[in-house]
């Protein structure tokens, strides 16, 4: 594997949650509750007739009518939806009938329809295409949804009903998915504070609201810092080494920023990463590296230092209020890993191997600098540049050689080809459906029996209204409704690739191309979902499992059989030469010391913040420096995310869970090995994967599902081997 597995963040737009990529929302989880409404409201208040959220979507497949939804529709829709949800909760809580699975657990499960409908659109757009009004509104809505969650979790009548059922669970004759639903719901109550006294409940509400609000401020600051930073170049000589596409993009950016004739580089990845990789100008690299790694740490109005420390302290306080040692203990209870001790055990197996390799990579770089008479010590801003030089020298392979074979359009075809061969999925583009931005494309998705199973939206290009990263999200998740109707998913993959300039298509690096496969891995988890209950659909699995299906799919991109199908030169149509494929494979393990170390450092930083038992806010810079020093991290490598722009854990849903990518990767490496043993498109293996993993969503224990697919426990050696950390040196 060969690969940069950790490329994506699946952040869910749900506040507070990569959702990533699925619903990773934490503090402000969308409440599953809600349903019917007894609320009387006047049409004047809610614009019942004109607000698109208040009627069934009159569109093909029920795709949201993006062309009719405007900013002013959200606030009244949320008002009504939240009121309905509250009323609905009371109906279930105050039901005088004896509690049953149906009238309690299922009733809660199907509640909140309007809220889900509004939130699905709203939180997708606040991530993919936001504006000042949406930003302002989300600050208001976040705490209200957190409060609504508390209305459920802290309602004593509701808890009593669920607890009654939980206590006699074995006599209820429930299916596996139903049993899990009841257990999860019960735990949700306990974890939400249902067992607390009135004062503690009030304190919990306040903590939840504060954490939620701070998370949104954190995200705004990161976005502002990312957008505000600009590296302006006035003299063409300073552009030495940079590829043409980057220079063109920088010139275009300069025009956009009213600096015609100059070049502007930004900390957005498509600008930052190639600059650090190719610029011969050490000073320019240093400015960019510092600009990127200091985001949120500039002691200005967008500074995140205090927010980080406060969030961590508040989370520790909340965990202890609920009877947990730390926030990490609280979070991990519900994960595949179960507790931080298990996570540390795993990370400690991998960290030394990665760091040793990284130090060797550094020594190789310094040797090259010295041999060339460079007369400087290698620093963080030199790493990508020197690594690229060594890669080129060692493998005679650079991105400009390979990029022409990876046009965005052809790579997407490669993704479609792969899932067609694995699962029989086919795609048909529709150009007549409403979209929220002109860059969005829509595809009908068919299963092998010819049945239409959902809609796939792609939103590939970088823009300011979109946050960074790549993720999958659902405008509608799969489930079976109360009438037994199968609801088909509407899923989007959002990425941040450069837009084509002139008549040249967008050409992708390997990392970018594999991200496209990765994100479709999440999408496949959503499309092939075959559960009953909404909260168990598709990617609704623990965070240290959710990256498993996505990382597995990345592997196919590196297979010669697949590359031969889609990797064609965008000008000549020539299939990528076999010799180049072999070079790609040889080079794939290069730089894994760095990749593993920067990722692991971020994971360990996340755990350090969240295993704290101290509830007093720390000095963020000092805390981070100590954690990294204790790890023995070399100064030339920054954690993949430093605290002040670590959105996954401070404004996404990954707190204490960033390690999940590598946990999932262990499963992915082991699972792909199952395919390699039988053939990468072996139908029995693909079907076993679909039936035991993809279709199951969150209906059963993830490790049990894994063993059913694989027939044995996962073995971590496949991961170390795939990263070249076991065999080398
Ligand atoms: Zn992902």
XYZ file of C-alpha atoms and ligand atoms in Angstrom:
730
model
C 0.000 0.000 0.000
C 1.873 2.277 -1.008
C -0.017 5.183 -0.254
C -0.700 8.025 1.858
C -3.520 6.590 3.689
C -4.163 9.410 5.909
C -4.981 11.891 3.343
C -8.441 12.714 3.996
C -10.524 14.075 6.595
C -13.854 13.108 6.506
C -15.244 15.756 8.467
C -18.786 15.927 8.703
C -20.179 19.139 8.309
C -22.379 18.513 11.149
C -20.949 20.773 13.386
C -18.894 19.139 15.129
C -18.169 16.243 13.405
C -16.186 15.128 10.238
C -18.988 13.957 9.729
C -16.992 13.383 7.916
C -17.052 12.041 6.491
C -19.873 10.908 7.892
C -21.575 11.927 10.801
C -19.019 12.682 13.160
C -20.620 15.032 15.264
C -20.017 15.100 18.869
C -20.928 17.834 21.129
C -23.710 19.009 18.963
C -24.996 15.917 17.581
C -27.993 16.180 15.433
C -30.649 14.777 17.571
C -32.301 11.689 16.280
C -35.262 12.597 18.075
C -38.070 14.343 16.664
C -40.974 13.529 14.822
C -44.369 14.654 14.818
C -45.426 17.922 15.876
C -48.132 19.278 17.901
C -46.743 22.681 17.715
C -49.018 25.389 16.598
C -47.344 28.021 14.642
C -48.642 30.652 12.389
C -47.914 30.694 8.732
C -46.671 34.214 9.034
C -43.889 33.175 11.331
C -42.683 30.238 9.356
C -43.663 31.050 5.775
C -45.243 27.676 5.509
C -46.150 28.118 1.897
C -42.921 29.441 0.486
C -40.259 27.810 2.601
C -39.008 24.739 0.673
C -38.278 22.878 3.894
C -41.953 22.859 4.825
C -43.199 20.737 1.952
C -42.077 17.499 0.378
C -39.289 18.236 -2.061
C -40.891 18.355 -5.451
C -37.746 17.135 -7.211
C -36.553 13.923 -8.829
C -35.328 11.494 -6.109
C -36.142 14.092 -3.496
C -32.840 15.888 -4.039
C -32.983 19.123 -2.024
C -34.304 21.981 -4.211
C -31.060 23.937 -3.944
C -32.297 26.423 -6.513
C -35.170 27.405 -4.225
C -33.472 27.313 -0.835
C -32.086 30.676 0.263
C -30.355 31.876 3.405
C -33.503 33.180 5.032
C -35.225 29.806 4.907
C -32.958 28.170 7.489
C -33.723 30.134 10.636
C -37.513 29.663 10.506
C -37.045 26.055 9.437
C -34.790 25.377 12.412
C -37.222 27.178 14.713
C -40.076 25.002 13.598
C -37.987 21.826 13.485
C -36.622 22.305 16.979
C -40.084 23.098 18.330
C -41.445 19.978 16.674
C -38.623 17.898 18.036
C -39.253 19.132 21.544
C -42.933 18.345 21.279
C -42.146 14.942 19.905
C -39.848 14.103 22.759
C -42.585 14.973 25.204
C -45.060 12.750 23.410
C -42.748 9.757 23.757
C -41.731 10.634 27.311
C -45.269 11.173 28.543
C -46.824 8.175 26.864
C -48.965 6.480 29.493
C -48.704 3.072 27.873
C -46.206 0.585 29.229
C -42.879 1.186 27.484
C -42.228 -1.034 24.498
C -39.386 -1.141 22.014
C -41.743 0.319 19.416
C -43.363 3.120 21.389
C -40.079 4.272 22.906
C -36.873 3.348 21.079
C -38.368 3.210 17.593
C -40.497 6.304 18.211
C -37.382 8.273 19.152
C -35.517 6.827 16.216
C -38.010 8.103 13.664
C -38.471 11.452 15.307
C -37.039 14.730 14.149
C -37.787 14.353 10.471
C -37.935 18.072 9.753
C -34.835 18.714 11.810
C -32.904 16.051 9.929
C -34.156 17.486 6.654
C -33.009 21.026 7.441
C -29.790 20.046 9.204
C -28.689 17.745 6.379
C -28.766 20.637 3.920
C -27.555 23.306 6.320
C -24.533 21.458 7.663
C -23.517 20.206 4.253
C -23.489 23.754 2.979
C -21.744 25.300 5.970
C -18.860 22.982 5.061
C -19.000 23.019 1.287
C -20.393 26.425 0.374
C -20.816 28.755 3.296
C -21.401 32.479 3.585
C -21.559 35.051 6.364
C -25.234 34.486 7.064
C -24.855 30.724 7.362
C -21.829 31.204 9.581
C -23.721 33.527 11.868
C -26.696 31.202 11.980
C -24.609 28.146 12.773
C -23.281 29.909 15.853
C -26.841 30.262 17.001
C -28.025 26.798 15.976
C -25.107 24.778 17.369
C -25.913 25.465 21.021
C -29.637 25.033 20.393
C -29.109 21.568 18.925
C -26.827 20.724 21.820
C -29.628 21.886 24.091
C -32.129 19.736 22.255
C -29.868 16.746 22.653
C -29.876 17.499 26.335
C -33.680 17.687 26.280
C -33.623 14.045 25.312
C -30.679 12.848 27.302
C -31.686 14.619 30.479
C -35.381 13.830 30.383
C -35.990 11.581 33.394
C -39.237 10.056 32.058
C -37.612 9.127 28.806
C -34.610 7.648 30.563
C -36.875 5.624 32.836
C -38.662 4.135 29.850
C -35.438 3.219 28.066
C -33.899 1.891 31.259
C -36.928 -0.319 31.881
C -36.493 -1.842 28.441
C -32.737 -2.155 28.822
C -33.106 -4.029 32.101
C -35.194 -6.712 30.430
C -33.467 -6.670 27.056
C -33.070 -10.437 26.855
C -36.777 -11.049 27.238
C -37.747 -8.636 24.454
C -37.055 -10.975 21.546
C -35.118 -8.382 19.565
C -33.050 -8.785 16.408
C -29.309 -8.020 16.560
C -29.762 -4.510 15.113
C -32.652 -3.798 17.484
C -30.712 -4.978 20.486
C -27.811 -2.779 19.506
C -30.153 0.144 19.001
C -31.540 -0.268 22.520
C -28.102 -0.681 24.114
C -26.750 2.334 22.239
C -29.745 4.429 23.188
C -29.424 3.440 26.836
C -25.709 4.248 26.857
C -26.427 7.520 25.151
C -28.664 8.469 28.054
C -26.142 7.483 30.661
C -23.370 9.267 28.795
C -25.628 12.237 28.240
C -26.119 12.706 31.945
C -29.458 11.000 32.600
C -28.150 9.606 35.870
C -27.176 13.024 37.230
C -28.977 15.102 39.826
C -30.671 18.343 38.828
C -27.729 20.629 39.601
C -25.270 18.464 37.735
C -27.633 18.245 34.802
C -27.763 22.007 34.615
C -23.993 22.161 34.755
C -23.756 19.630 31.953
C -26.056 21.701 29.767
C -23.873 24.727 30.299
C -20.705 22.783 29.518
C -22.190 21.372 26.315
C -23.290 24.789 25.124
C -19.893 26.343 25.877
C -17.950 23.571 24.157
C -20.171 23.788 21.129
C -19.801 27.551 20.843
C -16.021 27.428 21.261
C -15.781 24.730 18.586
C -17.500 26.991 16.088
C -15.276 29.927 16.969
C -12.259 27.678 16.533
C -13.418 26.678 13.038
C -14.078 30.283 12.032
C -10.630 31.295 13.167
C -8.963 28.525 11.180
C -10.893 29.497 8.071
C -10.024 33.164 8.535
C -6.359 32.432 9.159
C -6.233 30.164 6.115
C -7.894 32.755 3.905
C -6.066 35.776 5.289
C -2.547 34.522 4.875
C -0.965 35.435 1.568
C 2.540 35.105 0.327
C 3.020 37.775 -2.330
C 5.849 37.448 -4.819
C 6.736 40.432 -6.972
C 9.874 39.235 -8.681
C 9.612 36.364 -11.135
C 13.090 35.156 -10.167
C 11.759 34.125 -6.809
C 9.531 31.549 -8.484
C 12.446 29.310 -9.434
C 11.596 25.614 -9.415
C 7.846 26.024 -9.312
C 5.776 24.125 -11.873
C 3.857 26.142 -14.460
C 0.441 25.200 -13.142
C 1.304 26.597 -9.732
C 2.676 29.831 -11.168
C -0.464 30.223 -13.290
C -2.696 29.612 -10.297
C -0.690 32.092 -8.208
C -1.016 34.731 -10.931
C -4.765 34.132 -11.073
C -4.970 34.381 -7.286
C -3.106 37.693 -7.434
C -5.607 39.096 -9.909
C -8.417 37.945 -7.646
C -6.803 39.776 -4.764
C -6.296 42.930 -6.753
C -2.572 42.478 -7.187
C -2.278 42.009 -10.940
C 1.169 41.213 -12.261
C 2.212 39.582 -8.989
C 1.899 36.040 -7.659
C -0.014 35.097 -4.545
C 0.386 31.789 -2.707
C -1.912 30.734 0.099
C -1.981 28.142 2.865
C -4.710 26.245 1.026
C -3.235 22.845 0.280
C -3.175 23.064 -3.541
C -0.998 26.172 -3.206
C 0.985 25.401 -0.051
C 2.022 21.798 -0.690
C 3.540 22.186 -4.182
C 5.263 25.390 -3.147
C 6.997 23.594 -0.274
C 7.805 20.709 -2.554
C 9.238 22.577 -5.525
C 10.387 26.062 -4.577
C 14.154 26.462 -4.813
C 13.791 29.615 -2.776
C 14.475 28.634 0.819
C 13.172 31.907 2.202
C 9.888 31.518 0.372
C 9.513 27.988 1.715
C 10.225 29.166 5.232
C 7.581 31.884 5.023
C 5.004 29.421 3.743
C 5.837 26.727 6.277
C 5.637 29.182 9.127
C 2.471 30.733 7.739
C 0.852 27.317 7.604
C 2.065 25.965 10.942
C 1.260 29.157 12.830
C -2.367 29.380 11.822
C -4.475 30.260 14.820
C -1.288 31.027 16.749
C -0.602 34.613 15.711
C -1.924 36.455 18.755
C -4.449 38.358 16.678
C -8.258 38.349 16.668
C -8.269 34.866 15.126
C -6.026 33.319 17.742
C -7.040 29.846 18.910
C -4.670 29.339 21.845
C -7.165 30.169 24.539
C -9.994 28.345 22.801
C -7.979 25.122 22.552
C -7.039 25.178 26.206
C -10.578 26.016 27.267
C -12.161 23.289 25.164
C -9.774 20.680 26.567
C -10.421 21.807 30.139
C -14.192 21.899 29.647
C -14.150 18.426 28.130
C -12.194 17.070 31.095
C -14.701 18.695 33.403
C -17.602 17.201 31.499
C -16.068 13.719 31.487
C -15.530 13.828 35.222
C -19.042 15.061 35.837
C -20.215 11.940 34.015
C -17.965 9.650 36.014
C -15.153 9.132 33.511
C -11.485 9.643 34.227
C -10.921 11.824 31.164
C -12.532 12.921 27.928
C -10.593 10.205 26.098
C -12.010 7.527 28.399
C -15.458 8.944 27.798
C -15.100 8.970 24.002
C -13.288 5.685 23.542
C -15.811 3.650 25.477
C -17.971 3.728 22.362
C -15.141 3.047 19.906
C -13.748 -0.163 18.548
C -10.639 0.437 20.691
C -12.683 0.725 23.931
C -10.133 2.757 25.987
C -7.026 4.986 25.666
C -4.764 2.298 27.078
C -5.536 0.079 24.092
C -4.866 2.959 21.745
C -1.528 3.804 23.339
C -0.558 0.154 23.131
C -1.213 0.187 19.414
C 0.409 3.547 18.719
C 3.477 2.636 20.689
C 3.995 -0.344 18.398
C 4.129 1.925 15.398
C 5.639 5.203 16.683
C 9.253 4.032 17.149
C 9.322 2.362 13.735
C 8.054 5.557 12.096
C 10.382 7.889 13.983
C 13.456 5.748 13.319
C 12.631 5.775 9.641
C 12.015 9.535 9.685
C 15.411 10.176 11.270
C 17.013 8.104 8.554
C 15.177 10.175 5.955
C 16.488 13.345 7.602
C 20.050 11.998 7.600
C 19.736 11.224 3.885
C 18.575 14.773 3.224
C 21.331 16.371 5.254
C 23.859 14.226 3.413
C 22.504 15.456 0.109
C 22.609 19.097 1.224
C 26.177 18.680 2.459
C 27.269 16.908 -0.700
C 25.885 19.757 -2.759
C 27.659 22.306 -0.581
C 24.368 23.633 0.728
C 25.892 24.711 4.002
C 22.681 24.699 6.041
C 20.923 22.504 8.552
C 17.760 20.938 7.183
C 14.625 22.492 8.683
C 10.903 21.793 8.481
C 10.457 24.002 5.417
C 13.118 22.038 3.562
C 11.612 18.613 4.134
C 9.156 18.277 1.282
C 11.533 19.966 -1.137
C 14.484 17.733 -0.319
C 12.347 14.611 -0.078
C 11.072 15.309 -3.565
C 14.639 15.728 -4.860
C 15.688 12.429 -3.322
C 12.602 10.713 -4.604
C 13.395 11.957 -8.090
C 17.022 10.926 -7.859
C 16.228 7.509 -6.451
C 13.231 6.617 -8.515
C 13.510 8.994 -11.448
C 9.919 9.830 -10.796
C 8.346 13.215 -10.273
C 4.790 14.343 -10.109
C 4.991 16.253 -13.373
C 5.762 12.950 -15.094
C 2.763 11.202 -13.652
C 0.180 13.965 -13.345
C -0.707 13.966 -17.068
C -1.989 10.407 -16.574
C -4.227 11.363 -13.705
C -6.726 13.849 -14.981
C -9.541 14.300 -12.509
C -12.079 13.066 -15.040
C -10.165 9.872 -15.840
C -9.394 9.182 -12.190
C -13.091 9.409 -11.411
C -13.625 6.863 -14.195
C -11.046 4.678 -12.438
C -13.071 4.872 -9.247
C -16.248 3.985 -11.132
C -14.489 1.114 -12.903
C -13.243 -0.310 -9.613
C -16.581 -0.283 -7.820
C -18.221 -1.637 -10.935
C -15.883 -4.635 -10.959
C -16.271 -5.125 -7.211
C -19.955 -4.491 -6.661
C -21.505 -4.042 -10.090
C -22.212 -0.349 -9.472
C -22.799 1.833 -12.543
C -23.213 5.602 -12.888
C -25.222 7.871 -15.140
C -24.716 11.629 -15.053
C -27.723 13.959 -14.740
C -27.372 17.573 -15.728
C -30.952 18.603 -15.095
C -31.085 18.427 -11.298
C -30.727 21.361 -8.917
C -27.260 21.833 -7.383
C -25.915 24.295 -4.792
C -22.958 25.437 -6.880
C -22.161 25.250 -10.581
C -19.174 22.972 -9.877
C -21.385 20.230 -8.455
C -22.154 17.197 -10.644
C -24.859 14.618 -10.051
C -24.842 10.921 -10.970
C -27.502 8.270 -10.664
C -26.030 5.161 -9.052
C -27.203 1.687 -10.091
C -26.532 -1.669 -8.477
C -25.674 -4.816 -10.443
C -29.297 -5.868 -10.741
C -30.003 -2.601 -12.563
C -31.747 -1.064 -9.595
C -31.272 2.644 -8.917
C -29.768 2.825 -5.434
C -29.030 6.504 -4.934
C -27.659 9.812 -6.150
C -23.972 10.675 -6.083
C -22.915 14.330 -5.993
C -19.342 15.445 -6.619
C -17.996 18.848 -5.597
C -14.349 18.740 -6.555
C -12.905 22.232 -6.797
C -11.326 24.455 -4.192
C -13.052 27.757 -3.364
C -13.148 30.157 -0.477
C -16.640 29.238 0.619
C -15.485 25.675 1.245
C -13.428 24.479 4.139
C -10.218 22.571 3.415
C -9.883 18.825 3.198
C -11.952 16.138 1.585
C -15.021 14.426 2.915
C -18.155 12.449 2.258
C -21.502 13.473 3.555
C -25.121 12.530 3.017
C -27.963 14.784 1.997
C -30.067 11.789 2.840
C -28.954 8.540 4.439
C -30.331 5.098 3.669
C -32.958 3.665 6.007
C -36.330 1.968 5.950
C -39.142 4.271 7.003
C -42.061 3.491 9.308
C -44.164 2.349 6.370
C -41.503 -0.087 5.278
C -40.355 2.067 2.342
C -36.655 1.783 1.523
C -35.197 5.307 1.514
C -32.330 5.719 -0.963
C -29.238 7.718 -0.082
C -28.066 10.993 -1.630
C -24.341 11.250 -1.033
C -21.741 13.900 -1.791
C -17.965 13.785 -2.006
C -16.423 17.198 -1.433
C -12.771 17.802 -2.332
C -10.466 20.742 -2.874
C -8.757 20.270 -6.214
C -7.595 23.149 -8.381
C -10.016 24.129 -11.116
C -8.937 23.539 -14.696
C -7.222 26.569 -16.181
C -7.839 27.304 -19.855
C -8.412 24.073 -21.763
C -6.123 22.033 -19.526
C -7.960 19.594 -17.285
C -7.306 19.294 -13.571
C -4.357 16.931 -13.181
C -3.901 15.101 -9.898
C -0.943 14.037 -7.833
C -1.002 10.469 -6.525
C -2.121 11.659 -3.155
C -4.991 13.581 -4.691
C -5.944 10.680 -6.935
C -5.977 8.258 -4.041
C -8.116 10.688 -2.046
C -10.739 10.366 -4.764
C -10.750 6.589 -4.235
C -10.732 7.081 -0.480
C -13.758 9.343 -0.432
C -15.666 7.004 -2.693
C -14.881 4.264 -0.182
C -16.974 6.246 2.281
C -19.618 6.827 -0.342
C -19.822 3.074 -1.053
C -20.369 2.501 2.661
C -23.341 4.847 2.332
C -24.703 3.518 -0.979
C -24.519 -0.178 -0.105
C -25.976 0.341 3.349
C -28.878 -1.991 4.002
C -30.153 -1.303 7.477
C -33.512 -0.420 8.945
C -32.925 2.381 11.430
C -31.645 5.823 10.434
C -29.036 6.041 13.184
C -27.412 2.786 12.021
C -27.068 3.655 8.347
C -23.860 3.362 6.331
C -21.047 5.317 7.910
C -22.742 5.508 11.333
C -20.020 3.359 12.858
C -17.384 4.155 15.484
C -14.775 6.620 14.410
C -11.954 4.112 14.518
C -13.882 1.937 12.053
C -15.254 4.555 9.692
C -11.968 5.048 7.814
C -11.680 1.340 7.153
C -13.885 1.029 4.034
C -12.410 4.228 2.611
C -8.805 3.198 3.141
C -9.432 -0.223 1.697
C -10.591 1.260 -1.587
C -7.396 3.314 -1.992
C -5.511 0.085 -2.667
C -7.091 -0.619 -6.020
C -5.707 2.582 -7.486
C -2.204 1.192 -7.238
C -2.963 -2.040 -9.045
C -1.582 -2.217 -12.614
C -4.827 -3.795 -13.830
C -6.799 -0.773 -12.624
C -4.254 1.859 -13.654
C -4.274 0.449 -17.171
C -8.017 1.132 -17.330
C -8.062 4.779 -16.397
C -4.582 6.310 -16.174
C -4.334 7.775 -19.666
C -2.315 10.753 -20.822
C -4.734 13.657 -21.073
C -3.291 14.839 -24.395
C -2.305 11.659 -26.219
C -4.668 9.151 -24.648
C -1.694 6.849 -24.108
C -2.126 4.402 -21.249
C 0.375 4.920 -18.465
C 3.525 2.943 -19.406
C 4.240 -0.241 -17.460
C 7.702 1.092 -16.590
C 6.139 4.133 -14.978
C 3.737 1.943 -13.000
C 6.681 -0.043 -11.719
C 8.441 3.141 -10.703
C 5.327 4.294 -8.911
C 5.177 1.048 -7.006
C 8.847 1.193 -6.112
C 8.518 4.771 -4.930
C 5.315 4.236 -3.013
C 6.974 3.414 0.286
C 9.290 6.361 0.046
C 8.785 8.963 2.742
C 6.716 6.735 5.005
C 8.874 7.652 7.981
C 7.783 11.257 7.639
C 4.167 10.435 6.790
C 3.807 8.032 9.692
C 5.532 10.351 12.136
C 3.633 13.546 11.311
C 0.328 11.676 11.536
C 1.225 9.798 14.721
C 2.448 13.008 16.342
C -0.966 14.565 15.706
C -2.723 11.454 17.056
C -0.610 11.467 20.200
C -1.123 15.208 20.634
C -4.863 14.616 20.428
C -4.669 11.918 23.091
C -2.469 14.084 25.307
C -5.012 16.912 25.254
C -7.845 14.559 26.038
C -6.408 12.145 28.583
C -5.821 15.138 30.867
C -7.502 14.845 34.204
C -6.709 18.438 35.100
C -9.672 20.726 34.429
C -7.684 23.959 34.447
C -6.896 25.513 31.061
C -3.253 25.211 30.055
C -0.880 27.368 28.059
C -1.443 25.757 24.678
C 2.017 26.357 23.219
C 3.781 25.101 26.305
C 1.568 22.041 26.584
C 2.095 21.106 22.964
C 5.853 21.650 23.138
C 6.132 19.375 26.161
C 4.082 16.593 24.594
C 6.185 16.653 21.440
C 9.464 16.827 23.342
C 8.455 13.843 25.472
C 7.768 11.913 22.295
C 11.199 12.754 20.982
C 9.754 14.324 17.853
C 12.436 16.005 15.777
C 11.932 19.736 15.172
C 11.994 19.263 11.402
C 8.630 17.526 11.539
C 5.516 19.336 12.679
C 2.530 17.247 13.677
C 0.195 16.889 10.723
C -1.993 19.350 12.594
C -0.799 21.559 15.413
C -3.205 22.391 18.216
C -4.367 25.787 16.972
C -5.563 24.452 13.605
C -6.382 20.866 14.562
C -9.953 21.158 13.338
C -10.591 17.418 13.493
C -10.394 17.454 17.263
C -11.432 20.979 18.240
C -14.231 21.658 15.788
C -14.777 18.273 14.185
C -15.866 15.044 15.746
C -12.472 13.418 16.097
C -11.442 14.395 19.617
C -9.507 11.468 21.113
C -10.131 9.737 17.820
C -7.567 11.002 15.335
C -5.706 7.704 15.864
C -8.699 6.098 14.181
C -7.196 6.476 10.728
C -4.326 4.155 11.563
C -6.530 1.758 13.507
C -8.734 1.607 10.438
C -5.670 1.281 8.256
C -4.630 -1.849 10.095
C -7.995 -3.326 9.183
C -7.699 -2.000 5.636
C -4.235 -3.477 5.074
C -5.354 -6.806 6.457
C -8.603 -6.765 4.459
C -6.900 -5.895 1.196
C -4.606 -8.799 1.830
C -7.709 -10.993 1.721
C -8.361 -9.679 -1.795
C -4.727 -10.112 -2.799
C -4.846 -13.738 -1.698
C -7.816 -14.492 -3.958
C -7.508 -11.839 -6.680
C -8.318 -8.146 -6.390
C -11.704 -8.533 -8.044
C -12.562 -11.908 -6.567
C -16.335 -11.890 -6.426
C -16.689 -14.051 -3.329
C -14.369 -11.788 -1.346
C -16.080 -8.642 -2.646
C -19.466 -10.081 -1.743
C -18.230 -11.060 1.720
C -16.981 -7.518 2.201
C -20.252 -6.015 1.006
C -22.424 -8.367 3.022
C -20.455 -8.276 6.294
C -19.089 -4.764 6.332
C -20.533 -2.268 3.844
C -24.175 -3.264 4.069
C -24.146 -3.565 7.858
C -23.404 0.015 8.824
C -23.725 0.346 12.574
C -26.112 -2.557 13.078
C -23.613 -4.784 14.891
C -20.293 -4.808 16.755
C -17.615 -3.712 14.252
C -14.949 -6.214 15.221
C -17.481 -9.018 15.024
C -18.382 -7.877 11.508
C -14.715 -7.773 10.628
C -14.104 -11.319 11.798
C -17.147 -12.510 9.879
C -15.673 -11.035 6.719
C -12.094 -12.147 7.282
C -12.522 -15.343 9.217
C -9.799 -14.226 11.641
C -8.458 -11.301 13.672
C -6.683 -8.506 11.772
C -2.887 -8.662 11.800
C -0.986 -5.352 12.166
C 2.002 -6.675 10.266
C 0.283 -5.989 6.954
C 0.169 -2.308 7.825
C 3.841 -2.088 8.810
C 4.746 -4.051 5.721
C 2.675 -1.861 3.444
C 4.382 1.218 4.844
C 7.812 -0.338 4.505
C 8.414 0.065 8.230
C 8.912 -3.593 9.011
C 11.366 -4.720 6.405
C 13.572 -1.714 5.908
C 16.553 -0.919 8.043
Zn -11.959 9.336 5.233
